[in-house]
Amino acid sequence: MLEIKNLHVRAGDKEILRGVNLSVGAGEVHVILGPNGSGKSTLMNVILGHPKYQIAGGEILFEGEDLTALKTFERARRGIFLSFQNPEEIPGITVENMLRTSKQAVTGEKVKILAFHKELLALMADLQISPEYAGRYMNVGFSGGEKKRNEILQLLTLRPKLALLDETDSGLDVDAVDIVSAGVAKFHNAENSCVIITHNAQILKHLPVNRAHIFLEGRIVKSGGAELVDEVSKHGYAPFEVES
């Protein structure tokens, strides 16, 4: 589904990604682990086409198509979704209107208002989001945990092929992380894929991890199975630094 080959990325004069290679198949869950500032979030943003970054070399292929020339909205229409580490507030646009409009924009099909409202309330109940939030402005006045659950609400509403989750669990208490984990598990199936950046293994509680990757200094220095998550939890990143 996603194939990244020898990706080099710059922001201005600074090289951030230094030869990233990553292959994600349909139905797979991949976890990216690494210290702050190692380039993990940059990778997520580059996959979705953030204009701040310039690709200096390499390729990003999604279902065999080179994404380089596509704008962000075109990549979203292909089926790529990014959950932000720090979700933005959007005054003047309600959660329900934002999600309904987004679904229409991504699918290209008209969404029936009443049917969508019923579906949205059911998803909100699963995520323990009060129904009144459907009528509130997007993320305005939301707590950190409410913003993160709202990101998963968007994921479940839009049903992308590839979900990129950038520390969706950061700043959450134990119960909230469990709700978010269950929400991601509700989304995941054999036909879609997840790439998750996390520092907290609890978000993986309800998810089968196919591959884990250690990210240091702008590239993946080690890949393996779910056991890598446990290794990092016990020993940190120091054991992997010699391999970078």
Coordinates of C-alpha atoms in Angstrom, one line a residue:
M1 CA 0.0 0.0 0.0
L2 CA 2.7 2.5 1.0
E3 CA 6.3 2.3 -0.3
I4 CA 8.9 4.8 0.7
K5 CA 12.3 4.5 -1.0
N6 CA 15.5 6.2 0.1
L7 CA 13.6 9.4 1.1
H8 CA 15.6 12.5 1.8
V9 CA 13.8 15.6 3.0
R10 CA 14.8 19.2 3.8
A11 CA 13.2 22.1 5.5
G12 CA 15.2 25.2 4.2
D13 CA 18.8 24.4 4.5
K14 CA 18.4 21.6 7.1
E15 CA 18.2 18.0 6.1
I16 CA 15.7 16.2 8.3
L17 CA 15.1 12.8 6.7
R18 CA 18.2 11.0 5.6
G19 CA 17.3 8.0 3.5
V20 CA 14.1 6.6 4.9
N21 CA 12.9 3.2 3.6
L22 CA 9.5 1.8 4.7
S23 CA 7.0 -0.6 3.2
V24 CA 3.5 -1.0 4.6
G25 CA 1.1 -3.6 3.2
A26 CA -2.7 -3.7 3.3
G27 CA -4.0 -4.8 6.7
E28 CA -0.8 -4.0 8.5
V29 CA -0.1 -2.0 11.6
H30 CA 3.3 -0.4 11.8
V31 CA 4.7 1.5 14.9
I32 CA 7.4 4.1 14.7
L33 CA 9.3 4.8 17.8
G34 CA 12.0 7.4 18.4
P35 CA 13.0 10.3 20.6
N36 CA 11.6 13.8 20.0
G37 CA 13.3 15.6 17.1
S38 CA 14.3 12.5 15.3
G39 CA 12.0 13.3 12.3
K40 CA 9.0 11.0 12.9
S41 CA 6.4 13.8 12.5
T42 CA 8.2 15.2 9.5
L43 CA 7.8 11.8 7.8
M44 CA 4.1 11.9 8.4
N45 CA 3.7 15.4 7.1
V46 CA 5.8 14.7 4.0
I47 CA 3.6 11.7 3.1
L48 CA 0.6 14.0 3.1
G49 CA 2.4 16.7 1.2
H50 CA 3.1 19.5 3.7
P51 CA 4.5 22.5 1.7
K52 CA 7.1 23.3 4.4
Y53 CA 9.2 20.3 3.4
Q54 CA 11.1 19.7 0.2
I55 CA 11.9 16.2 -1.1
A56 CA 15.6 16.1 -2.0
G57 CA 15.6 12.5 -3.2
G58 CA 13.7 9.3 -3.1
E59 CA 10.1 8.3 -3.7
I60 CA 6.8 8.0 -1.9
L61 CA 4.4 5.5 -3.6
F62 CA 0.8 4.9 -2.6
E63 CA -0.8 1.9 -4.2
G64 CA 1.9 2.1 -6.8
E65 CA 1.3 5.8 -7.6
D66 CA 4.0 8.4 -7.1
L67 CA 2.6 11.0 -4.7
T68 CA 5.3 13.7 -5.3
A69 CA 3.3 15.9 -7.7
L70 CA 0.0 15.6 -5.8
K71 CA -1.4 18.3 -3.5
T72 CA -2.5 17.4 0.0
F73 CA -6.2 17.3 -0.8
E74 CA -5.5 15.0 -3.7
R75 CA -3.6 12.6 -1.4
A76 CA -6.5 12.7 1.0
R77 CA -8.9 11.7 -1.8
R78 CA -6.6 8.8 -2.6
G79 CA -7.3 7.6 1.0
I80 CA -4.6 9.0 3.2
F81 CA -5.5 10.4 6.7
L82 CA -3.3 12.2 9.2
S83 CA -4.2 12.5 12.9
F84 CA -2.3 15.5 14.2
Q85 CA -0.2 15.5 17.3
N86 CA -1.6 19.0 18.1
P87 CA -5.0 19.3 16.5
E88 CA -5.9 22.8 15.3
E89 CA -9.0 24.8 16.5
I90 CA -11.3 26.0 13.7
P91 CA -13.7 28.7 14.9
G92 CA -17.0 29.0 13.0
I93 CA -17.3 25.5 11.7
T94 CA -19.1 22.8 13.8
V95 CA -17.7 19.3 14.2
E96 CA -20.7 17.8 12.3
N97 CA -20.5 20.3 9.4
M98 CA -16.7 19.8 9.2
L99 CA -16.9 16.0 9.1
R100 CA -19.9 15.9 6.7
T101 CA -18.2 18.4 4.3
S102 CA -14.9 16.5 4.6
K103 CA -16.6 13.2 3.8
Q104 CA -18.3 14.7 0.7
A105 CA -15.0 16.2 -0.4
V106 CA -13.1 12.9 0.0
T107 CA -15.7 10.5 -1.5
G108 CA -17.1 12.9 -4.1
E109 CA -20.6 11.8 -3.2
K110 CA -23.4 13.7 -1.6
V111 CA -23.9 12.8 2.1
K112 CA -27.5 12.6 3.4
I113 CA -27.8 14.9 6.4
L114 CA -30.1 12.8 8.6
A115 CA -28.3 9.5 7.9
F116 CA -25.0 11.1 8.6
H117 CA -26.2 12.7 11.8
K118 CA -27.4 9.3 13.1
E119 CA -24.1 7.6 12.1
L120 CA -22.0 10.4 13.7
L121 CA -23.9 10.2 17.0
A122 CA -23.3 6.4 17.1
L123 CA -19.6 6.9 16.6
M124 CA -19.4 9.6 19.2
A125 CA -21.1 7.3 21.7
D126 CA -18.5 4.6 21.1
L127 CA -15.8 7.2 21.8
Q128 CA -17.6 8.5 24.8
I129 CA -18.0 12.0 23.3
S130 CA -21.1 13.9 24.4
P131 CA -23.5 14.4 21.5
E132 CA -23.6 18.2 22.2
Y133 CA -20.0 18.3 20.7
A134 CA -21.4 17.7 17.3
G135 CA -22.7 21.3 17.3
R136 CA -19.6 22.9 18.8
Y137 CA -16.9 24.6 16.8
M138 CA -14.1 22.2 15.8
N139 CA -11.8 21.7 18.8
V140 CA -12.6 25.2 20.1
G141 CA -12.5 25.0 23.9
F142 CA -11.9 21.2 23.8
S143 CA -9.5 19.7 26.3
G144 CA -6.5 17.8 25.0
G145 CA -8.2 14.5 25.5
E146 CA -11.3 15.7 23.7
K147 CA -9.3 16.9 20.7
K148 CA -7.6 13.5 20.4
R149 CA -10.8 11.6 20.6
N150 CA -12.2 14.0 18.0
E151 CA -9.3 13.0 15.7
I152 CA -10.4 9.3 16.0
L153 CA -13.9 10.4 15.3
Q154 CA -12.7 11.9 12.0
L155 CA -10.8 8.7 11.3
L156 CA -13.9 6.5 11.8
T157 CA -16.1 8.9 9.8
L158 CA -13.8 9.2 6.8
R159 CA -12.6 5.6 6.7
P160 CA -9.3 6.1 4.8
K161 CA -7.1 3.4 3.3
L162 CA -4.0 4.5 5.3
A163 CA -4.2 6.1 8.7
L164 CA -1.1 8.1 9.9
L165 CA -1.5 8.6 13.6
D166 CA 1.0 11.1 15.1
E167 CA 1.1 10.6 18.9
T168 CA -2.6 10.5 19.1
D169 CA -2.2 9.2 22.6
S170 CA 0.1 12.0 23.9
G171 CA -1.2 13.8 27.0
L172 CA -4.0 11.4 27.6
D173 CA -4.8 9.6 30.9
V174 CA -5.0 5.8 31.0
D175 CA -8.8 5.6 30.4
A176 CA -8.6 8.0 27.5
V177 CA -5.8 6.1 25.8
D178 CA -7.8 2.9 26.1
I179 CA -10.8 4.6 24.4
V180 CA -8.6 5.9 21.6
S181 CA -7.0 2.5 21.2
A182 CA -10.4 0.8 20.9
G183 CA -11.4 3.4 18.4
V184 CA -8.4 2.7 16.2
A185 CA -9.1 -1.0 16.5
K186 CA -12.7 -0.4 15.3
F187 CA -11.3 1.3 12.2
H188 CA -8.6 -1.2 11.3
N189 CA -9.3 -4.2 9.1
A190 CA -7.7 -6.3 6.4
E191 CA -8.1 -3.7 3.7
N192 CA -6.6 -0.7 5.4
S193 CA -3.4 0.1 7.2
C194 CA -2.1 2.1 10.2
V195 CA 1.2 3.8 10.8
I196 CA 1.4 4.9 14.4
I197 CA 3.9 7.2 16.1
T198 CA 3.8 6.6 19.9
H199 CA 5.8 6.8 23.1
N200 CA 3.1 4.8 24.9
A201 CA 2.6 1.1 24.2
Q202 CA -0.9 1.2 25.7
I203 CA -2.4 2.6 22.5
L204 CA -1.4 -0.7 20.9
K205 CA -3.5 -2.6 23.4
H206 CA -6.3 -3.5 21.0
L207 CA -4.1 -3.6 17.9
P208 CA -2.0 -6.4 16.3
V209 CA 1.4 -4.9 15.5
N210 CA 3.0 -6.3 12.4
R211 CA 6.2 -4.2 12.4
A212 CA 8.0 -1.8 14.7
H213 CA 10.7 0.7 13.5
I214 CA 13.2 2.6 15.5
F215 CA 13.7 6.1 14.2
L216 CA 16.9 8.0 15.0
E217 CA 18.5 11.1 13.4
G218 CA 16.2 11.1 10.4
R219 CA 16.1 7.5 9.4
I220 CA 15.0 4.0 10.4
V221 CA 17.9 2.3 12.1
K222 CA 16.2 -1.0 13.1
S223 CA 12.9 -2.8 12.2
G224 CA 11.4 -5.8 13.8
G225 CA 8.2 -7.2 15.3
A226 CA 6.2 -6.1 18.3
E227 CA 9.0 -7.2 20.6
L228 CA 10.8 -3.9 19.7
V229 CA 8.1 -1.9 21.5
D230 CA 8.9 -3.9 24.6
E231 CA 12.6 -3.4 24.2
V232 CA 12.2 0.4 24.0
S233 CA 9.9 0.4 27.0
K234 CA 12.5 -1.4 29.0
H235 CA 15.8 0.1 27.8
G236 CA 15.0 3.3 25.9
Y237 CA 16.8 4.2 22.6
A238 CA 20.4 4.0 23.8
P239 CA 20.9 0.3 22.6
F240 CA 20.0 1.4 19.1
E241 CA 22.2 4.5 18.8
V242 CA 25.3 2.5 17.8
E243 CA 23.4 1.3 14.7
S244 CA 22.7 4.8 13.5

